[in-house]
Amino acid sequence: MSDILRFATAGSVDDGKSTLIGRLLYDSKSIFEDQYEAVERASAGNDYVNLALLTDGLRAEREQGITIDVAYRYFATPRRTFIIADTPGHIQYTRNMVTGASTADLAIVLVDARKGILEQSRRHAFLVSLLRVPHLVVAVNKMDLVDWSQEVFEEIHEEFTAFATKLEVPDLTIIPISALEGDNIVHRSTNMPWYDGPSLLHHLEHVHIASDRNLVDARFPVQYVIRPQSREFPDYRGYAGTIASGVFKPGDEVQVLPSGFTSRIASIDTADGPVAEAFAPMAVTIRLEDEIDISRGDMLCRPHNAPHATQDVDAMVCWMTDEPLRAGQKLAIKHTTRSARAMVKELQYRLDVNSLHRDVTVDALGLNDIGRVRLRTTVPLFADPYARNRTTGGFILIDEATNRTVGAGMVHPSE
Amino acid sequence: MTVPGSAHDYRLSQLQSLEAESIHIFREVVAELERPVLLFSGGKDSIVMLRLAEKAFWPARIPFPVMHVDTGLNFPEVLEFRDRRAQELGVQLLVASVPDAIERGTVREEPNGSRNRIQTPVLLEAVEKHRFTALFGGARRDEEKARAKERVFSFRDDFGQWDPKNQRPELWNLYNGRIHLGESIRVFPLSNWTELDIWSYIAAEQIDIPALYLAHEREVVERDGMLYAVNEFVVPREGETVTTERVRYRTMGDANLTAAVRSDADTLDKVVAEVATTRLTERGATRGDDRVSEAAMEDRKREGYF
């Protein structure tokens, strides 16, 4: 059965990220002839066909030679389908990386073999760890420019492994590559016989992701109530939603938040018929045995395994707009299917993403800053720590005047 | 689609997870935005959209109308299909007509024969008239490089304009549908689907499609390296020879500018196999109107095109 792997790419401006993606697409034969011909035409006069042009599509990007915003790319091999969140390494790196990494199963951080581990590489790896991307690949690129040196690779390998022990990265793989020449991207490199690990694509095809999901904590945020009021289904009342985590089965005892009432699952419906069990991320409709008042924003869980219901939320927030975040500010918050208003009670510290130092003296978070805040919400949220559950632990903050999404939050357990 | 069976590995297939994601998006819009409408042309993507909408709200009916911006240059077979499908599903079908707008003088015919560009003001006028706040579109990010940058929830100002440099960040599956009066959200539930996914899904679900998508004999002329079927909109020019070829369509645009491809794929399974091995994009292969410039799609999208 073919499945989907979502991955994000990170790296600073000239690490060759667009070239890597172009190479992956090209060597896996996922480029169409007409696209390739267009890129060939556009790179006339260069030594190489500029594969980076396959991904930089917007007018301004081509004019300035930069990537403006996260773009999503698709390719497939017989084993797997891939969705790439191509995040620019440019100025707005933090916000873009957080966006791309929020849904990723795996992240690739590019390192230039000539430059070694830079601050930027540490920052990217830290963001991957903060966003709880389960698998990290460090691609040591431009090996052609260091004469395919095993020594250079091993130094970088050692340094990065040592740094990674400070992070929460459950699975780390380090691969020497040349995106420009295509070494260890799809095919094993003959230039680096000393490397006996997988090529990048082989790793992407085989990395085990099925057990990354939380199948333990049953969480079902109610998204929409389905009441057909038709002759065929006069009394139907089903709670539609996407299972956030865990497994639900007909007959299971469930608790409804916030009311606290319990009932049993009468059936789990889909348009293709009822199912014997439903697990994340299936989109289903659940009917209960008892008539309980349930609406959008409520949550179904198991009676002895409920999320934390609280109006005081401690979280790491990535701030995504120019107007700074300050204590006292009021914002809209969206968490699972629940919308509320939130007030910033306290800004506890700003995290220096380079040194991981906590700066407790700041009174504001600027664009691309990450900091720890305490929020007070108008209604309780049913939240789990983000480390345990990326779906019930993540939220967005919205400016109520402009309606723009201005922050991304990850719930932390209170200290 | 078949229900996840041997559930003990708790995995969804590629199509099952795409379907689940799309259903989530449909429900999110209906829960949060007041007046959604689905853009339905009778083409393969919008046909899949309707099936997903049907599934998202089952056993209730699809809780919004569908709308077609009719250029007046559509294949008659596709219009028949459009009307029949809307009727079968019991959804209200609205038609915004480009020829009517030309007659009223609100838009002017372009000299190159493409009504692609003048569809946009007609669409925007209809949106304003019906006060729609959310428009479901079947666009996919794999179609075109400007679309690769598109959000699932794409904010449009009160002129319907897309600003690629000023998009709302989109994290996890939390979509921001907040708007002010006059603004709207374009919603793309098929963002993460590819052309092959669309066909695999149509085949797996046995969804009815216009017969033009399957290989059949047709009178064609070769023009600009592409095969155009002879019809009321494509009249052979001097020097062009009419031949009969076995062809099918990969996209359904206007009949005067949408080309066919040579093909023997006369069943859904054969179409899936063909699409899996093709080396040309669907638009590059068959859409005369996308050849205007490198950034043709981006420019149209900025103006309010899908």
XYZ file of C-alpha atoms in Angstrom:
721
model
C 0.000 0.000 0.000
C 1.465 3.319 -1.057
C 1.367 5.999 1.611
C 2.326 9.652 1.946
C 5.437 11.121 3.531
C 5.362 14.862 4.166
C 8.733 16.485 4.536
C 10.077 20.004 4.930
C 13.389 21.292 3.692
C 15.508 23.881 5.466
C 18.863 25.441 4.879
C 20.267 28.890 4.436
C 20.145 30.834 1.225
C 22.978 29.300 -0.751
C 23.017 25.800 0.634
C 21.452 24.478 -2.541
C 17.995 23.674 -1.293
C 16.164 24.447 -4.512
C 18.802 22.499 -6.427
C 18.296 19.526 -4.117
C 14.558 19.539 -4.677
C 15.036 19.981 -8.402
C 17.456 17.043 -8.369
C 15.067 14.821 -6.397
C 12.283 15.598 -8.832
C 14.519 15.196 -11.867
C 16.319 11.991 -10.888
C 13.111 10.337 -9.725
C 11.632 11.174 -13.131
C 8.961 13.387 -11.606
C 9.677 16.281 -13.929
C 7.556 16.635 -16.984
C 9.273 17.324 -20.276
C 7.560 20.654 -20.848
C 8.575 21.862 -17.372
C 12.141 20.751 -17.923
C 12.339 22.392 -21.326
C 11.126 25.662 -19.828
C 13.889 25.484 -17.204
C 16.462 24.593 -19.862
C 15.433 27.657 -21.846
C 15.568 29.862 -18.773
C 19.064 28.684 -17.821
C 20.604 29.202 -21.247
C 24.181 30.491 -20.813
C 24.833 28.665 -17.528
C 27.175 25.703 -17.113
C 24.387 23.622 -15.629
C 20.665 23.482 -16.204
C 19.477 25.469 -13.215
C 17.254 22.913 -11.484
C 16.431 25.508 -8.845
C 14.178 27.194 -11.389
C 11.855 24.196 -11.183
C 10.744 25.403 -7.797
C 11.050 29.171 -7.903
C 7.938 29.971 -9.859
C 6.741 33.430 -9.000
C 7.707 36.514 -10.969
C 9.400 38.187 -8.031
C 11.277 35.008 -7.150
C 12.770 34.750 -10.595
C 13.565 38.438 -10.664
C 15.338 38.377 -7.327
C 16.555 34.785 -7.365
C 14.989 34.072 -3.996
C 12.178 31.923 -2.671
C 9.415 34.029 -1.179
C 7.177 31.690 0.686
C 6.489 28.072 1.481
C 5.606 26.160 -1.650
C 4.353 22.614 -1.808
C 5.706 20.110 -4.341
C 4.706 16.591 -5.170
C 6.486 13.559 -6.407
C 6.030 9.867 -6.190
C 7.961 6.653 -6.470
C 6.380 3.208 -6.606
C 6.868 2.964 -2.829
C 5.617 6.305 -1.627
C 4.108 9.653 -2.473
C 5.934 12.704 -1.189
C 4.694 16.162 -0.302
C 7.548 18.620 0.054
C 7.086 21.797 2.039
C 9.757 23.875 0.356
C 10.536 26.524 2.957
C 12.721 29.449 2.004
C 15.902 29.934 3.998
C 15.562 33.670 3.651
C 14.953 36.409 6.161
C 11.632 35.110 7.330
C 13.092 31.682 8.072
C 11.550 31.021 11.460
C 7.970 31.718 10.513
C 8.296 29.838 7.251
C 10.018 26.874 8.800
C 7.463 26.636 11.552
C 4.740 26.685 8.916
C 6.377 23.986 6.801
C 7.399 21.822 9.746
C 3.992 21.896 11.429
C 2.685 19.074 9.229
C 5.975 17.352 8.398
C 6.884 13.751 9.205
C 10.493 14.476 8.390
C 12.742 17.479 7.897
C 15.885 17.835 5.810
C 18.401 20.389 7.036
C 21.045 21.197 4.447
C 24.577 21.930 5.506
C 27.289 23.244 3.190
C 30.250 20.846 3.537
C 32.707 23.723 3.107
C 31.188 25.763 5.905
C 30.262 23.016 8.355
C 27.658 23.447 11.079
C 26.636 27.091 11.202
C 24.411 28.912 13.605
C 21.757 28.638 10.969
C 22.011 24.828 10.932
C 21.615 24.694 14.703
C 18.652 27.027 14.508
C 16.956 24.890 11.882
C 17.578 21.717 13.843
C 16.217 23.362 16.954
C 13.037 24.417 15.140
C 12.590 20.871 13.862
C 12.868 19.648 17.433
C 10.531 22.358 18.763
C 7.912 21.440 16.161
C 8.346 17.762 17.050
C 9.103 16.607 13.566
C 9.859 12.949 14.298
C 12.639 12.382 11.747
C 15.566 14.640 10.940
C 17.949 14.253 8.012
C 21.061 16.367 7.843
C 22.167 16.471 4.212
C 25.805 17.514 4.002
C 25.775 19.122 0.573
C 28.446 20.252 -1.884
C 30.666 17.254 -1.147
C 32.007 17.743 -4.684
C 33.600 20.992 -3.499
C 35.521 19.304 -0.676
C 36.892 16.529 -2.906
C 34.399 14.025 -1.556
C 36.376 14.039 1.685
C 35.402 11.431 4.264
C 37.251 13.416 6.914
C 35.201 16.561 6.325
C 32.000 14.561 6.473
C 32.985 12.809 9.666
C 33.866 16.033 11.429
C 30.463 17.480 10.566
C 28.814 14.208 11.538
C 30.449 14.213 14.936
C 29.782 17.858 15.656
C 26.145 17.602 14.706
C 25.543 14.394 16.638
C 26.965 16.031 19.744
C 24.735 19.069 19.292
C 21.651 16.913 18.650
C 21.869 15.317 22.085
C 20.594 18.650 23.443
C 17.512 18.429 21.245
C 14.531 16.152 21.185
C 15.157 14.479 17.881
C 14.145 10.836 18.071
C 15.622 9.860 14.713
C 18.653 11.462 13.100
C 20.269 10.464 9.786
C 23.270 12.234 8.245
C 23.968 11.798 4.527
C 26.797 13.235 2.376
C 25.420 14.497 -0.943
C 26.031 16.668 -3.946
C 22.739 18.110 -5.123
C 24.369 19.668 -8.161
C 26.002 16.443 -9.349
C 23.304 14.119 -8.052
C 25.454 12.094 -5.651
C 23.543 10.088 -3.018
C 20.297 11.795 -3.958
C 18.554 9.013 -5.831
C 21.513 6.798 -6.648
C 24.394 5.819 -4.408
C 27.466 7.891 -5.136
C 30.504 6.283 -6.719
C 32.535 9.297 -5.628
C 32.131 8.440 -1.944
C 32.731 4.695 -1.657
C 33.511 5.169 2.053
C 29.846 5.991 2.737
C 27.770 2.871 3.232
C 24.441 4.419 4.257
C 21.326 4.915 2.118
C 20.844 7.503 -0.588
C 18.517 10.331 0.397
C 15.614 9.006 -1.657
C 16.092 5.482 -0.352
C 15.876 6.847 3.184
C 12.767 8.893 2.361
C 11.128 5.822 0.853
C 11.868 3.548 3.793
C 11.722 5.673 6.933
C 9.080 4.189 9.208
C 6.373 6.739 10.002
C 3.319 4.625 10.807
C 4.125 4.559 14.519
C 4.733 8.313 14.768
C 1.074 9.035 15.297
C -0.443 9.068 18.730
C -2.760 6.043 18.766
C -3.067 6.007 22.538
C -5.069 9.091 23.535
C -8.517 9.029 21.948
C -9.384 12.608 20.942
C -12.220 13.659 18.667
C -12.812 17.401 18.301
C -16.379 17.894 17.077
C -16.216 19.822 13.851
C -19.786 19.936 12.607
C -23.134 18.457 13.596
C -24.907 16.564 10.838
C -28.698 16.590 11.022
C -30.216 15.744 7.619
C -33.871 16.373 8.523
C -34.814 14.282 5.509
C -37.520 11.666 5.114
C -34.892 8.958 4.882
C -32.968 10.052 7.988
C -35.479 11.943 10.131
C -33.757 11.419 13.489
C -30.134 11.277 12.429
C -27.761 13.290 14.573
C -24.083 12.668 14.001
C -20.949 14.453 15.104
C -18.610 14.947 12.186
C -14.908 15.462 12.667
C -11.381 14.293 12.129
C -9.880 11.977 14.717
C -6.996 13.887 16.268
C -5.375 10.902 17.932
C -6.149 7.466 19.274
C -8.694 4.889 18.183
C -12.483 4.851 18.599
C -14.773 1.838 18.263
C -18.540 1.371 18.432
C -19.480 0.417 21.998
C -16.652 2.509 23.497
C -17.602 4.604 26.470
C -16.862 8.238 25.707
C -16.861 11.423 27.702
C -18.001 14.720 26.228
C -16.084 17.886 27.036
C -16.927 20.413 28.394
C -20.206 18.974 29.746
C -18.567 15.885 31.260
C -21.493 13.634 30.307
C -20.666 10.101 29.266
C -22.290 7.909 26.652
C -21.377 5.081 24.300
C -20.570 5.167 20.615
C -23.575 3.796 18.733
C -21.834 3.805 15.362
C -19.036 5.386 13.392
C -20.360 6.374 10.002
C -18.849 7.267 6.668
C -20.538 7.741 3.313
C -19.113 4.320 2.390
C -20.758 2.632 5.350
C -20.085 2.213 9.066
C -16.583 1.303 10.227
C -15.498 -1.110 12.967
C -12.891 1.311 14.242
C -11.629 4.760 13.424
C -8.178 6.169 14.036
C -6.249 9.363 13.322
C -6.512 11.083 10.842
C -9.777 9.569 9.580
C -12.684 11.953 8.898
C -15.807 10.258 10.220
C -19.183 10.887 11.811
C -19.836 9.517 15.295
C -23.293 8.796 16.702
C -23.863 8.306 20.418
C -26.385 6.172 22.270
C -27.708 9.074 24.333
C -29.093 12.455 23.407
C -26.531 14.938 24.690
C -26.163 18.567 23.723
C -22.931 18.618 21.724
C -21.721 21.273 19.320
C -18.691 22.352 17.324
C -15.682 22.896 19.535
C -16.647 20.172 22.007
C -14.454 17.116 22.297
C -15.038 13.400 22.700
C -12.430 11.410 24.639
C -12.292 8.334 26.918
C -13.480 8.863 30.517
C -10.150 7.995 32.133
C -7.945 9.661 29.571
C -9.064 13.242 29.069
C -7.060 16.219 27.853
C -6.393 19.080 30.229
C -9.352 21.498 30.231
C -8.006 24.906 31.090
C -8.350 28.619 30.523
C -4.734 29.208 31.543
C -2.516 28.050 28.726
C 1.270 27.962 28.888
C 2.790 27.794 25.462
C 5.773 28.414 23.236
C 4.684 30.939 20.627
C 6.306 31.728 17.312
C 5.368 35.297 16.440
C 4.750 35.892 12.743
C 4.045 39.550 12.248
C 5.783 42.921 12.499
C 3.527 44.325 15.198
C 5.079 42.916 18.416
C 3.395 40.630 20.912
C 3.164 42.129 24.384
C 1.561 41.242 27.681
C -1.986 42.556 27.920
C -2.697 42.037 24.233
C -5.986 40.422 23.183
C -6.129 37.994 20.305
C -8.383 35.387 18.772
C -7.242 31.815 19.219
C -8.106 28.718 17.219
C -7.338 25.373 18.822
C -8.683 22.166 17.235
C -12.224 23.165 16.242
C -12.598 25.586 19.121
C -12.342 29.326 18.672
C -12.032 31.717 21.575
C -10.417 34.944 22.613
C -7.186 35.033 24.531
C -5.340 37.597 26.564
C -1.571 37.495 26.916
C -1.217 37.427 30.710
C 2.514 37.175 30.792
C 5.509 37.001 28.506
C 7.873 34.762 30.439
C 10.908 34.791 28.214
C 12.177 35.103 24.697
C 14.183 32.146 23.493
C 17.365 32.875 21.597
C 17.090 30.205 18.921
C 20.843 30.311 18.349
C 22.094 29.825 21.891
C 18.846 28.414 23.352
C 19.336 31.062 26.041
C 16.173 32.281 27.784
C 16.011 36.041 27.904
C 13.644 36.979 30.723
C 14.238 40.717 30.395
C 12.325 41.268 27.157
C 8.861 42.757 27.135
C 7.881 41.919 23.572
C 8.213 39.284 20.866
C 9.071 40.613 17.408
C 8.658 39.049 14.000
C 10.138 35.523 13.957
C 10.755 35.494 17.713
C 9.904 32.468 19.785
C 8.942 32.881 23.402
C 7.126 31.385 26.275
C 3.789 33.012 27.134
C 0.886 32.461 29.435
C -2.548 33.026 27.949
C -5.931 33.362 29.590
C -8.722 32.212 27.309
C -12.429 33.139 27.441
C -13.473 29.480 27.399
C -11.539 26.374 28.407
C -9.423 24.655 25.765
C -9.089 20.866 25.785
C -5.392 20.570 25.253
C -2.573 18.074 25.546
C 1.095 18.991 25.718
C 2.332 19.491 22.159
C 5.143 17.027 22.842
C 2.544 14.341 23.288
C 0.018 15.400 20.683
C 0.727 17.703 17.769
C -2.982 18.105 16.973
C -4.442 18.895 20.385
C -1.275 20.734 21.438
C -1.071 23.244 18.572
C -3.003 26.482 18.091
C -2.941 29.640 16.016
C -3.374 33.239 17.126
C -5.290 35.695 14.972
C -5.281 39.486 15.090
C -8.899 40.477 15.603
C -8.567 43.742 13.712
C -6.807 42.514 10.583
C -7.864 38.846 10.765
C -4.323 37.824 9.946
C -2.737 34.732 11.447
C -0.048 36.264 13.647
C 1.198 33.459 15.856
C 1.628 29.724 16.175
C 1.511 28.180 19.609
C 2.563 24.898 21.161
C 1.076 23.993 24.510
C 3.575 23.206 27.231
C 2.799 21.614 30.544
C 2.961 24.202 33.341
C 6.302 24.331 35.107
C -13.735 4.299 -1.376
C -13.245 1.100 0.520
C -13.255 1.540 4.220
C -9.850 1.033 5.881
C -9.911 -2.705 6.299
C -7.273 -4.642 8.209
C -7.132 -1.701 10.549
C -4.598 -3.223 12.855
C -1.703 -1.483 11.297
C -3.811 1.697 11.569
C -2.631 3.079 8.284
C -4.478 4.948 5.587
C -3.611 4.572 1.938
C -2.549 7.623 0.014
C -6.041 8.137 -1.425
C -7.687 7.553 1.930
C -5.572 10.210 3.619
C -6.106 12.695 0.794
C -9.835 12.052 1.005
C -9.856 12.516 4.782
C -7.954 15.786 4.519
C -10.343 17.143 1.879
C -13.416 16.166 3.873
C -11.960 17.970 6.889
C -11.546 21.107 4.766
C -15.107 21.000 3.423
C -16.543 20.654 6.911
C -14.357 23.418 8.272
C -15.632 25.891 5.694
C -19.278 25.054 6.214
C -18.845 25.327 9.973
C -17.064 28.687 9.869
C -18.093 30.626 6.779
C -21.583 31.767 6.105
C -22.192 31.551 2.367
C -19.994 29.027 0.540
C -20.367 28.028 -3.085
C -18.573 25.341 -5.085
C -17.246 26.202 -8.529
C -18.401 23.366 -10.765
C -17.496 23.154 -14.431
C -18.142 19.504 -15.151
C -14.385 18.904 -15.377
C -12.641 16.037 -13.575
C -11.401 18.040 -10.592
C -14.724 19.635 -9.832
C -16.393 16.241 -10.251
C -14.109 14.837 -7.554
C -14.864 17.908 -5.437
C -18.579 17.191 -5.610
C -18.020 13.572 -4.575
C -15.943 14.694 -1.591
C -18.568 17.252 -0.594
C -21.203 14.543 -0.811
C -19.138 12.367 1.529
C -18.351 15.188 3.971
C -21.999 15.832 4.805
C -23.568 12.416 4.269
C -26.309 11.502 5.017
C -27.317 15.152 4.745
C -27.270 16.867 1.374
C -24.468 19.101 0.205
C -25.248 22.302 2.145
C -24.251 24.847 -0.515
C -25.007 25.629 -4.160
C -22.673 25.058 -7.077
C -21.826 27.670 -9.671
C -20.434 27.533 -13.178
C -18.864 30.485 -14.943
C -19.944 29.616 -18.470
C -17.767 31.135 -21.177
C -20.232 30.133 -23.877
C -17.445 28.116 -25.454
C -17.807 24.890 -23.522
C -18.063 21.433 -25.000
C -21.807 20.678 -25.171
C -21.164 17.214 -23.705
C -19.662 18.809 -20.608
C -22.602 21.185 -20.112
C -25.043 18.286 -20.367
C -22.988 16.405 -17.820
C -22.906 19.442 -15.511
C -26.672 19.824 -15.531
C -27.342 16.121 -15.033
C -24.883 15.765 -12.140
C -26.286 18.789 -10.286
C -29.769 17.403 -10.664
C -28.794 13.922 -9.433
C -27.216 15.376 -6.308
C -30.091 17.769 -5.704
C -27.824 20.799 -5.487
C -28.740 24.218 -6.787
C -26.795 25.111 -9.953
C -26.069 28.770 -10.666
C -24.671 29.826 -14.021
C -22.764 33.071 -14.500
C -22.613 33.724 -18.219
C -19.714 35.384 -20.004
C -21.714 35.917 -23.252
C -24.373 37.758 -21.224
C -21.698 39.962 -19.711
C -20.256 40.684 -23.160
C -23.720 41.656 -24.319
C -24.256 43.913 -21.320
C -20.898 45.493 -22.059
C -19.353 44.697 -18.668
C -16.510 42.775 -20.315
C -15.000 42.945 -23.774
C -14.044 40.008 -25.976
C -10.275 39.566 -26.306
C -8.843 39.504 -29.824
C -7.012 36.173 -29.303
C -10.290 34.297 -28.792
C -9.520 33.353 -25.203
C -12.243 34.087 -22.691
C -10.006 32.908 -19.903
C -9.207 36.385 -18.697
C -12.698 37.855 -18.968
C -14.080 34.981 -16.893
C -12.641 36.676 -13.831
C -14.823 39.841 -13.753
C -17.893 37.704 -14.466
C -16.999 35.436 -11.557
C -16.380 38.379 -9.237
C -19.669 39.991 -10.233
C -21.564 36.789 -9.434
C -19.789 36.469 -6.087
C -20.812 39.992 -5.204
C -24.386 39.488 -6.348
C -24.851 36.337 -4.263
C -22.666 37.644 -1.419
C -20.600 34.448 -1.331
C -17.930 34.442 1.360
C -16.187 31.182 0.482
C -15.560 29.724 -2.955
C -14.469 26.117 -3.279
C -12.207 25.591 -6.266
C -10.732 22.389 -7.640
C -7.253 23.804 -8.293
C -4.315 21.588 -7.359
C -0.831 22.726 -6.369
C 0.796 20.279 -8.761
C -0.847 21.942 -11.769
C 1.284 24.993 -12.100
C 4.130 26.783 -10.346
C 2.047 29.730 -9.178
C -0.445 27.289 -7.701
C 2.327 25.537 -5.771
C 2.392 28.662 -3.602
C -1.313 28.679 -2.941
C -2.762 28.150 0.519
C -5.661 25.781 1.226
C -7.581 28.782 2.578
C -6.608 31.599 0.245
C -7.582 35.045 1.400
C -8.965 37.444 -1.250
C -9.567 41.132 -0.722
C -12.791 42.847 -1.750
C -11.522 42.973 -5.336
C -10.994 39.206 -5.314
C -7.252 39.671 -5.636
C -4.570 37.203 -4.579
C -1.379 38.634 -3.132
C 1.325 35.951 -3.116
C 3.621 38.009 -0.893
C 0.995 38.602 1.703
C -0.582 35.248 2.466
C -1.730 34.013 5.840
C 0.607 31.394 7.311
C -1.145 28.028 7.420
C -0.189 25.660 10.218
C -1.243 22.118 11.133
C -4.825 21.666 9.961
C -5.923 24.926 11.551
C -7.373 27.157 8.843
C -8.103 30.829 9.344
C -11.410 31.719 7.693
C -11.929 35.127 9.260
C -12.860 37.888 6.858
C -14.365 41.348 6.767
C -17.416 42.302 4.742
C -16.750 42.053 1.025
C -13.697 39.858 1.392
C -13.741 36.163 0.666
C -11.768 32.967 0.998
C -10.953 30.699 -1.922
C -10.744 27.179 -0.623
C -8.815 24.407 -2.345
C -9.622 21.011 -0.847
C -7.644 19.259 -3.616
C -4.449 21.224 -2.916
C -2.414 18.106 -2.154
C -3.829 15.920 -4.937
C -1.977 15.269 -8.194
C -3.471 14.522 -11.599
C -2.714 10.846 -10.999
C -4.468 10.926 -7.617
C -7.550 12.425 -9.276
C -7.721 9.659 -11.858
C -6.929 6.922 -9.357
C -9.754 8.214 -7.176
C -12.215 8.464 -10.067
C -11.343 4.880 -11.012
C -11.512 3.572 -7.428
C -14.841 5.279 -6.800
C -16.216 4.549 -10.268
C -17.290 8.182 -10.577
C -19.214 9.174 -13.676
C -17.296 11.571 -15.966
C -17.938 13.191 -19.369
C -17.055 10.675 -22.098
C -14.617 13.157 -23.668
C -12.056 12.122 -21.049
C -11.929 8.625 -22.566
C -10.351 7.812 -25.917
C -12.675 8.056 -28.879
C -12.459 8.797 -32.605
C -12.612 12.466 -33.500
C -12.025 14.762 -36.445
C -9.062 16.943 -35.563
C -6.717 19.534 -36.999
C -3.144 20.084 -35.889
C -2.546 23.686 -34.793
C 0.516 25.080 -32.932
C 1.663 21.520 -32.375
C -1.565 20.543 -30.647
C -4.591 18.519 -31.762
C -7.865 20.453 -31.793
C -11.171 18.734 -32.375
C -13.182 20.254 -35.188
C -16.378 21.709 -33.755
C -18.436 24.869 -33.929
C -15.588 26.771 -32.246
C -12.688 25.269 -34.180
C -13.113 25.675 -37.909
C -10.283 24.298 -40.063
C -8.161 27.117 -41.476
C -6.583 27.271 -44.869
C -3.726 24.789 -45.115
C -4.974 22.666 -42.204
C -5.930 19.087 -42.937
C -8.725 17.382 -41.081
C -7.858 13.858 -39.987
C -9.608 11.321 -37.810
C -7.657 10.358 -34.715
C -8.199 8.366 -31.576
C -7.946 11.012 -28.845
C -8.979 11.944 -25.351
C -8.921 15.103 -23.243
C -6.774 15.647 -20.168
C -8.407 18.936 -19.176
C -11.713 20.552 -20.005
C -11.307 24.197 -20.898
C -12.939 26.160 -23.660
C -13.584 24.091 -26.761
C -11.729 26.580 -28.961
C -8.501 26.404 -26.971
C -8.405 22.994 -25.345
C -6.505 20.373 -27.278
C -6.851 16.619 -27.193
C -4.065 14.067 -26.901
C -3.642 10.898 -28.975
C -4.639 8.024 -26.740
C -6.024 4.509 -26.640
C -7.173 4.854 -23.047
C -10.873 4.110 -23.330
C -11.412 2.865 -19.775
C -10.648 4.467 -16.410
C -7.971 1.892 -15.660
C -6.251 2.635 -18.937
C -6.419 6.361 -18.229
C -4.769 5.806 -14.828
C -2.021 3.783 -16.495
C -1.527 6.448 -19.150
C -1.363 9.335 -16.688
C 1.111 7.382 -14.546
C 3.614 7.262 -17.395
C 3.017 10.532 -19.241
C 5.966 12.895 -19.592
C 3.977 16.084 -20.218
C 1.956 18.197 -17.795
C -1.740 18.364 -18.545
C -1.658 22.087 -19.128
C 1.549 22.123 -21.125
C 0.144 19.411 -23.335
C -3.301 20.761 -24.021
C -4.006 24.312 -22.952
C -3.355 26.983 -25.561
C -4.369 29.695 -23.098
C -1.552 28.895 -20.646
C 1.103 29.594 -23.208
C 0.694 33.349 -23.030
C 3.697 33.946 -20.774
C 5.877 32.369 -18.087
C 3.721 33.939 -15.404
C 0.335 33.766 -17.156
C -1.316 31.881 -14.322
C 0.158 34.056 -11.593
C -1.017 37.199 -13.353
C -4.541 35.873 -13.778
C -4.643 34.706 -10.167
C -3.673 38.152 -8.937
C -6.690 39.529 -10.769
C -9.025 37.094 -9.097
C -8.881 34.033 -11.326
C -8.838 30.662 -9.600
